[in-house]
PDB file of C-alpha atoms in Angstrom:
ATOM      1  CA  MET P   1      -0.075  -0.014  -0.067  1.00 92.00           C
ATOM      2  CA  THR P   2       1.035   3.629  -0.439  1.00 96.00           C
ATOM      3  CA  ILE P   3       0.736   6.132   2.327  1.00 97.00           C
ATOM      4  CA  ASP P   4       1.571   9.806   2.774  1.00 98.00           C
ATOM      5  CA  VAL P   5       4.116  10.198   5.626  1.00 98.00           C
ATOM      6  CA  LEU P   6       4.443  13.685   7.060  1.00 98.00           C
ATOM      7  CA  TYR P   7       7.044  15.128   9.384  1.00 98.00           C
ATOM      8  CA  PHE P   8       6.958  18.209  11.561  1.00 98.00           C
ATOM      9  CA  ALA P   9       9.389  20.360  13.582  1.00 98.00           C
ATOM     10  CA  TRP P  10      12.748  18.687  14.303  1.00 98.00           C
ATOM     11  CA  VAL P  11      11.629  15.427  12.819  1.00 98.00           C
ATOM     12  CA  ARG P  12      11.069  17.339   9.651  1.00 98.00           C
ATOM     13  CA  GLU P  13      14.521  18.888   9.916  1.00 97.00           C
ATOM     14  CA  ARG P  14      16.303  15.576  10.612  1.00 97.00           C
ATOM     15  CA  ILE P  15      14.739  13.787   7.738  1.00 97.00           C
ATOM     16  CA  GLY P  16      15.148  16.811   5.449  1.00 97.00           C
ATOM     17  CA  GLN P  17      11.753  16.875   3.954  1.00 97.00           C
ATOM     18  CA  PRO P  18       8.192  17.700   5.099  1.00 98.00           C
ATOM     19  CA  ARG P  19       6.480  14.687   3.470  1.00 98.00           C
ATOM     20  CA  GLU P  20       6.834  11.699   1.134  1.00 98.00           C
ATOM     21  CA  ARG P  21       4.923   8.896  -0.275  1.00 98.00           C
ATOM     22  CA  VAL P  22       5.978   5.535   1.071  1.00 97.00           C
ATOM     23  CA  GLU P  23       5.287   2.174  -0.440  1.00 96.00           C
ATOM     24  CA  THR P  24       5.023  -0.269   2.502  1.00 96.00           C
ATOM     25  CA  SER P  25       3.687  -3.538   3.683  1.00 94.00           C
ATOM     26  CA  ALA P  26       4.055  -2.533   7.307  1.00 97.00           C
ATOM     27  CA  ALA P  27       1.119  -3.728   9.531  1.00 97.00           C
ATOM     28  CA  THR P  28       1.611  -1.235  12.376  1.00 98.00           C
ATOM     29  CA  VAL P  29       3.129   2.185  12.953  1.00 98.00           C
ATOM     30  CA  ALA P  30       6.083   0.486  14.806  1.00 98.00           C
ATOM     31  CA  GLU P  31       6.810  -1.697  11.675  1.00 98.00           C
ATOM     32  CA  LEU P  32       6.704   1.380   9.436  1.00 98.00           C
ATOM     33  CA  VAL P  33       9.191   3.153  11.792  1.00 98.00           C
ATOM     34  CA  GLU P  34      11.479   0.003  11.554  1.00 97.00           C
ATOM     35  CA  GLU P  35      11.371   0.147   7.776  1.00 97.00           C
ATOM     36  CA  LEU P  36      12.160   3.834   7.621  1.00 97.00           C
ATOM     37  CA  ARG P  37      15.046   3.504  10.180  1.00 96.00           C
ATOM     38  CA  GLY P  38      16.698   0.888   7.931  1.00 93.00           C
ATOM     39  CA  ARG P  39      16.711   3.225   4.982  1.00 94.00           C
ATOM     40  CA  GLU P  40      19.233   5.920   5.711  1.00 94.00           C
ATOM     41  CA  PRO P  41      20.982   7.470   8.717  1.00 95.00           C
ATOM     42  CA  ARG P  42      18.798  10.534   8.618  1.00 96.00           C
ATOM     43  CA  TYR P  43      15.726   8.365   9.523  1.00 97.00           C
ATOM     44  CA  GLU P  44      17.637   6.667  12.229  1.00 95.00           C
ATOM     45  CA  ALA P  45      18.533  10.172  13.568  1.00 94.00           C
ATOM     46  CA  ALA P  46      14.827  11.075  13.581  1.00 97.00           C
ATOM     47  CA  PHE P  47      13.530   7.832  15.112  1.00 97.00           C
ATOM     48  CA  ALA P  48      16.235   7.072  17.604  1.00 94.00           C
ATOM     49  CA  ASP P  49      14.047   7.695  20.572  1.00 95.00           C
ATOM     50  CA  LEU P  50      10.399   6.911  20.107  1.00 94.00           C
ATOM     51  CA  ASN P  51       9.515   8.266  23.541  1.00 94.00           C
ATOM     52  CA  ALA P  52      10.361  11.723  22.162  1.00 94.00           C
ATOM     53  CA  LEU P  53       7.887  11.219  19.344  1.00 97.00           C
ATOM     54  CA  ARG P  54       4.172  11.332  18.780  1.00 98.00           C
ATOM     55  CA  VAL P  55       2.206   9.884  15.877  1.00 98.00           C
ATOM     56  CA  ALA P  56      -1.137  10.811  14.166  1.00 98.00           C
ATOM     57  CA  LEU P  57      -2.995   8.580  11.743  1.00 98.00           C
ATOM     58  CA  ASP P  58      -5.300  10.353   9.348  1.00 98.00           C
ATOM     59  CA  GLN P  59      -4.915  13.467  11.578  1.00 98.00           C
ATOM     60  CA  GLU P  60      -5.863  11.755  14.795  1.00 97.00           C
ATOM     61  CA  LEU P  61      -3.447  11.213  17.607  1.00 97.00           C
ATOM     62  CA  SER P  62      -2.580   7.567  17.839  1.00 98.00           C
ATOM     63  CA  ASP P  63       0.175   5.307  19.121  1.00 97.00           C
ATOM     64  CA  PHE P  64       3.087   3.229  17.783  1.00 97.00           C
ATOM     65  CA  ASP P  65       1.076  -0.156  18.293  1.00 97.00           C
ATOM     66  CA  ALA P  66      -1.692   1.035  16.061  1.00 98.00           C
ATOM     67  CA  PRO P  67      -2.501  -0.888  12.783  1.00 98.00           C
ATOM     68  CA  LEU P  68      -2.003   0.866   9.635  1.00 98.00           C
ATOM     69  CA  THR P  69      -5.078  -0.847   7.922  1.00 95.00           C
ATOM     70  CA  GLY P  70      -6.826   1.668   5.842  1.00 96.00           C
ATOM     71  CA  VAL P  71      -4.638   4.545   6.917  1.00 97.00           C
ATOM     72  CA  ARG P  72      -3.847   7.123   4.253  1.00 97.00           C
ATOM     73  CA  GLU P  73      -1.758   9.701   6.158  1.00 98.00           C
ATOM     74  CA  VAL P  74       0.759   9.086   8.976  1.00 98.00           C
ATOM     75  CA  ALA P  75       2.428  12.017  10.719  1.00 98.00           C
ATOM     76  CA  PHE P  76       5.436  12.031  13.064  1.00 98.00           C
ATOM     77  CA  PHE P  77       6.288  14.913  15.312  1.00 98.00           C
ATOM     78  CA  PRO P  78       7.620  15.931  18.791  1.00 98.00           C
ATOM     79  CA  PRO P  79       5.211  16.600  21.681  1.00 97.00           C
ATOM     80  CA  MET P  80       3.070  19.627  20.811  1.00 97.00           C
ATOM     81  CA  THR P  81       3.705  23.109  22.087  1.00 96.00           C
ATOM     82  CA  GLY P  82       0.725  25.174  21.303  1.00 94.00           C
ATOM     83  CA  GLY P  83      -0.952  28.027  23.216  1.00 90.00           C
TER      84      GLY P  83
ATOM     85  CA  MET Z   1     -21.733  28.378  18.108  1.00 76.00           C
ATOM     86  CA  ALA Z   2     -17.952  28.369  18.225  1.00 93.00           C
ATOM     87  CA  THR Z   3     -15.392  30.080  16.009  1.00 96.00           C
ATOM     88  CA  ILE Z   4     -11.965  28.603  15.283  1.00 97.00           C
ATOM     89  CA  ARG Z   5      -9.444  30.403  13.232  1.00 98.00           C
ATOM     90  CA  VAL Z   6      -5.818  29.253  12.481  1.00 98.00           C
ATOM     91  CA  GLN Z   7      -4.060  31.967  10.615  1.00 98.00           C
ATOM     92  CA  GLU Z   8      -0.660  33.571   9.888  1.00 98.00           C
ATOM     93  CA  ALA Z   9      -1.897  37.155  10.071  1.00 98.00           C
ATOM     94  CA  PRO Z  10      -1.904  39.220  13.317  1.00 98.00           C
ATOM     95  CA  PHE Z  11      -5.315  39.782  14.842  1.00 98.00           C
ATOM     96  CA  ASP Z  12      -6.860  42.742  16.771  1.00 97.00           C
ATOM     97  CA  ALA Z  13      -7.735  41.334  20.150  1.00 97.00           C
ATOM     98  CA  GLY Z  14      -9.807  44.390  21.035  1.00 97.00           C
ATOM     99  CA  ALA Z  15     -11.904  44.085  17.902  1.00 97.00           C
ATOM    100  CA  GLU Z  16     -12.268  40.344  18.437  1.00 97.00           C
ATOM    101  CA  LEU Z  17     -13.483  40.875  21.961  1.00 96.00           C
ATOM    102  CA  ASP Z  18     -15.977  43.615  20.917  1.00 96.00           C
ATOM    103  CA  ALA Z  19     -17.448  41.396  18.233  1.00 96.00           C
ATOM    104  CA  PHE Z  20     -17.519  38.266  20.425  1.00 96.00           C
ATOM    105  CA  ALA Z  21     -20.983  37.324  21.614  1.00 89.00           C
ATOM    106  CA  ALA Z  22     -22.138  40.810  20.520  1.00 92.00           C
ATOM    107  CA  GLY Z  23     -25.822  41.476  20.723  1.00 90.00           C
ATOM    108  CA  ARG Z  24     -26.527  38.499  23.040  1.00 91.00           C
ATOM    109  CA  THR Z  25     -28.480  39.350  26.105  1.00 94.00           C
ATOM    110  CA  ASP Z  26     -28.184  35.833  27.750  1.00 94.00           C
ATOM    111  CA  VAL Z  27     -24.458  36.252  28.505  1.00 96.00           C
ATOM    112  CA  GLY Z  28     -23.328  37.462  31.953  1.00 97.00           C
ATOM    113  CA  ALA Z  29     -19.703  36.618  31.706  1.00 98.00           C
ATOM    114  CA  VAL Z  30     -16.909  36.824  29.035  1.00 98.00           C
ATOM    115  CA  VAL Z  31     -13.438  35.503  29.765  1.00 98.00           C
ATOM    116  CA  THR Z  32     -10.533  36.053  27.369  1.00 98.00           C
ATOM    117  CA  PHE Z  33      -6.957  34.821  27.389  1.00 98.00           C
ATOM    118  CA  ASN Z  34      -4.191  36.049  25.106  1.00 97.00           C
ATOM    119  CA  GLY Z  35      -0.949  34.133  24.511  1.00 97.00           C
ATOM    120  CA  VAL Z  36       1.930  36.424  23.850  1.00 97.00           C
ATOM    121  CA  VAL Z  37       5.550  35.841  22.662  1.00 97.00           C
ATOM    122  CA  ARG Z  38       7.705  35.925  25.731  1.00 95.00           C
ATOM    123  CA  ASP Z  39      11.494  36.820  25.741  1.00 93.00           C
ATOM    124  CA  ASP Z  40      12.926  35.349  28.932  1.00 87.00           C
ATOM    125  CA  GLY Z  41      16.492  36.315  28.324  1.00 83.00           C
ATOM    126  CA  GLY Z  42      16.284  39.452  26.184  1.00 88.00           C
ATOM    127  CA  ALA Z  43      17.897  37.667  23.304  1.00 92.00           C
ATOM    128  CA  LEU Z  44      14.924  36.226  21.372  1.00 96.00           C
ATOM    129  CA  ALA Z  45      14.756  37.599  17.925  1.00 96.00           C
ATOM    130  CA  GLU Z  46      11.823  35.683  16.672  1.00 97.00           C
ATOM    131  CA  MET Z  47       9.389  32.849  17.346  1.00 97.00           C
ATOM    132  CA  LEU Z  48       8.526  30.563  14.516  1.00 98.00           C
ATOM    133  CA  ILE Z  49       5.383  28.518  14.826  1.00 98.00           C
ATOM    134  CA  GLU Z  50       4.714  25.527  12.624  1.00 98.00           C
ATOM    135  CA  HIS Z  51       1.525  23.525  12.538  1.00 98.00           C
ATOM    136  CA  TYR Z  52      -0.183  20.648  10.893  1.00 98.00           C
ATOM    137  CA  PRO Z  53      -2.891  22.045   8.492  1.00 98.00           C
ATOM    138  CA  GLY Z  54      -5.962  20.040   8.664  1.00 97.00           C
ATOM    139  CA  MET Z  55      -5.274  18.285  11.834  1.00 98.00           C
ATOM    140  CA  THR Z  56      -4.837  21.586  13.705  1.00 98.00           C
ATOM    141  CA  GLU Z  57      -8.514  22.637  12.899  1.00 97.00           C
ATOM    142  CA  ARG Z  58      -9.754  19.208  13.662  1.00 97.00           C
ATOM    143  CA  ALA Z  59      -7.899  18.931  17.014  1.00 98.00           C
ATOM    144  CA  ILE Z  60      -9.063  22.360  18.168  1.00 98.00           C
ATOM    145  CA  GLY Z  61     -12.535  21.537  16.973  1.00 98.00           C
ATOM    146  CA  LYS Z  62     -12.587  18.471  19.207  1.00 97.00           C
ATOM    147  CA  ILE Z  63     -11.253  20.410  22.144  1.00 98.00           C
ATOM    148  CA  VAL Z  64     -13.858  23.037  21.745  1.00 98.00           C
ATOM    149  CA  GLU Z  65     -16.609  20.461  21.414  1.00 97.00           C
ATOM    150  CA  GLU Z  66     -15.662  18.885  24.670  1.00 97.00           C
ATOM    151  CA  ALA Z  67     -15.660  22.328  26.456  1.00 98.00           C
ATOM    152  CA  VAL Z  68     -19.188  23.052  25.107  1.00 97.00           C
ATOM    153  CA  ARG Z  69     -20.323  19.559  26.391  1.00 97.00           C
ATOM    154  CA  ARG Z  70     -18.902  20.224  29.827  1.00 98.00           C
ATOM    155  CA  TRP Z  71     -19.832  23.708  30.625  1.00 98.00           C
ATOM    156  CA  SER Z  72     -22.836  25.855  29.920  1.00 97.00           C
ATOM    157  CA  LEU Z  73     -21.375  28.208  27.252  1.00 97.00           C
ATOM    158  CA  ALA Z  74     -23.151  30.757  25.005  1.00 96.00           C
ATOM    159  CA  ASP Z  75     -20.144  31.077  22.692  1.00 96.00           C
ATOM    160  CA  CYS Z  76     -16.503  30.133  22.252  1.00 97.00           C
ATOM    161  CA  LEU Z  77     -13.685  31.679  20.172  1.00 98.00           C
ATOM    162  CA  VAL Z  78     -10.207  30.264  19.437  1.00 98.00           C
ATOM    163  CA  ILE Z  79      -7.674  32.099  17.226  1.00 98.00           C
ATOM    164  CA  HIS Z  80      -4.234  30.651  16.922  1.00 98.00           C
ATOM    165  CA  ARG Z  81      -1.455  32.049  14.699  1.00 98.00           C
ATOM    166  CA  TYR Z  82       1.383  30.331  12.967  1.00 98.00           C
ATOM    167  CA  GLY Z  83       4.528  31.660  11.204  1.00 98.00           C
ATOM    168  CA  ALA Z  84       7.135  34.184  12.474  1.00 98.00           C
ATOM    169  CA  MET Z  85       6.342  36.462  15.417  1.00 98.00           C
ATOM    170  CA  LYS Z  86       8.306  38.917  17.373  1.00 97.00           C
ATOM    171  CA  PRO Z  87       8.569  39.206  21.319  1.00 97.00           C
ATOM    172  CA  GLY Z  88       5.380  40.943  22.571  1.00 97.00           C
ATOM    173  CA  ASP Z  89       3.285  39.737  19.554  1.00 98.00           C
ATOM    174  CA  ARG Z  90       0.095  37.945  20.270  1.00 98.00           C
ATOM    175  CA  ILE Z  91       0.141  34.236  19.438  1.00 98.00           C
ATOM    176  CA  MET Z  92      -3.312  33.206  20.233  1.00 98.00           C
ATOM    177  CA  MET Z  93      -6.601  34.206  21.855  1.00 98.00           C
ATOM    178  CA  VAL Z  94      -9.343  32.259  23.555  1.00 98.00           C
ATOM    179  CA  ALA Z  95     -12.668  33.720  24.597  1.00 98.00           C
ATOM    180  CA  THR Z  96     -15.624  32.061  26.314  1.00 98.00           C
ATOM    181  CA  ALA Z  97     -18.960  33.502  26.957  1.00 98.00           C
ATOM    182  CA  ALA Z  98     -21.422  32.023  29.494  1.00 98.00           C
ATOM    183  CA  PRO Z  99     -24.453  32.992  31.584  1.00 97.00           C
ATOM    184  CA  HIS Z 100     -22.193  32.804  34.698  1.00 97.00           C
ATOM    185  CA  ARG Z 101     -18.544  33.450  35.233  1.00 98.00           C
ATOM    186  CA  ALA Z 102     -17.641  30.045  36.757  1.00 98.00           C
ATOM    187  CA  ASP Z 103     -18.332  28.283  33.540  1.00 98.00           C
ATOM    188  CA  ALA Z 104     -16.501  30.916  31.403  1.00 98.00           C
ATOM    189  CA  PHE Z 105     -13.426  30.716  33.567  1.00 98.00           C
ATOM    190  CA  ALA Z 106     -13.293  26.945  33.755  1.00 98.00           C
ATOM    191  CA  ALA Z 107     -13.913  26.467  30.038  1.00 98.00           C
ATOM    192  CA  ALA Z 108     -11.138  29.064  29.156  1.00 98.00           C
ATOM    193  CA  GLU Z 109      -8.681  27.151  31.371  1.00 97.00           C
ATOM    194  CA  TYR Z 110      -9.678  23.821  29.978  1.00 98.00           C
ATOM    195  CA  LEU Z 111      -9.298  25.137  26.367  1.00 98.00           C
ATOM    196  CA  MET Z 112      -5.794  26.523  27.146  1.00 97.00           C
ATOM    197  CA  ASP Z 113      -4.589  23.369  28.893  1.00 96.00           C
ATOM    198  CA  TYR Z 114      -5.609  21.277  25.919  1.00 97.00           C
ATOM    199  CA  LEU Z 115      -4.461  23.749  23.265  1.00 97.00           C
ATOM    200  CA  LYS Z 116      -0.989  23.621  24.874  1.00 96.00           C
ATOM    201  CA  SER Z 117      -0.284  19.959  24.344  1.00 93.00           C
ATOM    202  CA  ARG Z 118      -3.107  18.500  22.189  1.00 97.00           C
ATOM    203  CA  ALA Z 119      -3.187  20.930  19.246  1.00 98.00           C
ATOM    204  CA  PRO Z 120      -0.458  20.201  16.683  1.00 98.00           C
ATOM    205  CA  PHE Z 121       1.721  23.452  16.961  1.00 98.00           C
ATOM    206  CA  TRP Z 122       5.427  23.502  17.462  1.00 98.00           C
ATOM    207  CA  LYS Z 123       7.408  26.563  18.580  1.00 98.00           C
ATOM    208  CA  LYS Z 124      10.892  27.356  17.587  1.00 97.00           C
ATOM    209  CA  GLU Z 125      12.923  30.239  19.009  1.00 97.00           C
ATOM    210  CA  ARG Z 126      15.540  32.125  17.052  1.00 97.00           C
ATOM    211  CA  SER Z 127      18.129  34.317  18.769  1.00 94.00           C
ATOM    212  CA  ALA Z 128      21.624  35.564  17.982  1.00 88.00           C
ATOM    213  CA  ASP Z 129      22.986  32.169  19.347  1.00 87.00           C
ATOM    214  CA  GLY Z 130      20.927  30.201  16.918  1.00 94.00           C
ATOM    215  CA  GLU Z 131      17.708  28.340  16.676  1.00 95.00           C
ATOM    216  CA  SER Z 132      16.050  25.822  19.110  1.00 96.00           C
ATOM    217  CA  TRP Z 133      12.680  23.959  19.328  1.00 97.00           C
ATOM    218  CA  VAL Z 134      10.818  24.652  22.472  1.00 95.00           C
ATOM    219  CA  ALA Z 135      10.426  21.419  24.339  1.00 94.00           C
ATOM    220  CA  ALA Z 136       7.096  20.336  25.884  1.00 93.00           C
ATOM    221  CA  LYS Z 137       6.933  20.642  29.597  1.00 92.00           C
ATOM    222  CA  ASP Z 138       5.950  17.708  31.870  1.00 89.00           C
ATOM    223  CA  GLU Z 139       3.733  20.084  33.852  1.00 91.00           C
ATOM    224  CA  ASP Z 140       1.681  20.916  30.696  1.00 91.00           C
ATOM    225  CA  GLU Z 141       1.000  17.226  30.193  1.00 89.00           C
ATOM    226  CA  ALA Z 142       0.230  16.875  33.919  1.00 91.00           C
ATOM    227  CA  ALA Z 143      -2.248  19.771  33.718  1.00 91.00           C
ATOM    228  CA  LEU Z 144      -4.549  17.656  31.639  1.00 93.00           C
ATOM    229  CA  ASP Z 145      -5.060  15.232  34.599  1.00 91.00           C
ATOM    230  CA  ARG Z 146      -7.136  17.756  36.551  1.00 92.00           C
ATOM    231  CA  TRP Z 147      -9.928  17.649  33.898  1.00 93.00           C
TER     232      TRP Z 147
END
């Protein structure tokens, strides 16, 4: 399946791009992260500490164990600092 | 019954307040909060706020919906800016209108606590020394427990 993967804040800076289309067979967010980490050092740098990251699936906050079934957009970012 | 605006442009907080819940005679209390760019060390040149278009509006919408469910509100306003701002600039504004002040105060605090750590904004500070992302604070996360 093909999904849109978005990056924000320092995750975007470490990976070097705001979004990309990813062809994957990953069943969960954690599996997708493992796939990405294996690609290039810049992904390893961004995903080194998952405790420092949050994930949203189709624009809803989710977690790394969540399945990717039917998901079209995955976003990775640090804890939010609004207000 | 609620207005949510996510925008790059500055806003006129006074004009927003005047227009908010204008003409309503069932409102006895209006509470507003303004978030302002703070320069702790006197070295901040700029604050840059990034957000997640689409999710931002949805996330704020859900937070507002929950506030409306919990308290007796006549109206509710959230304006949050993104982009580049200078120290002293207004970042965001929350306004709540209710028949009685207890609901207006509580709802405004609830909205602020959730906007702080559940709306997808990220702040970066730029000074002469360079740039750094503002880290989320543990107490901001802990603040959600009281609700």
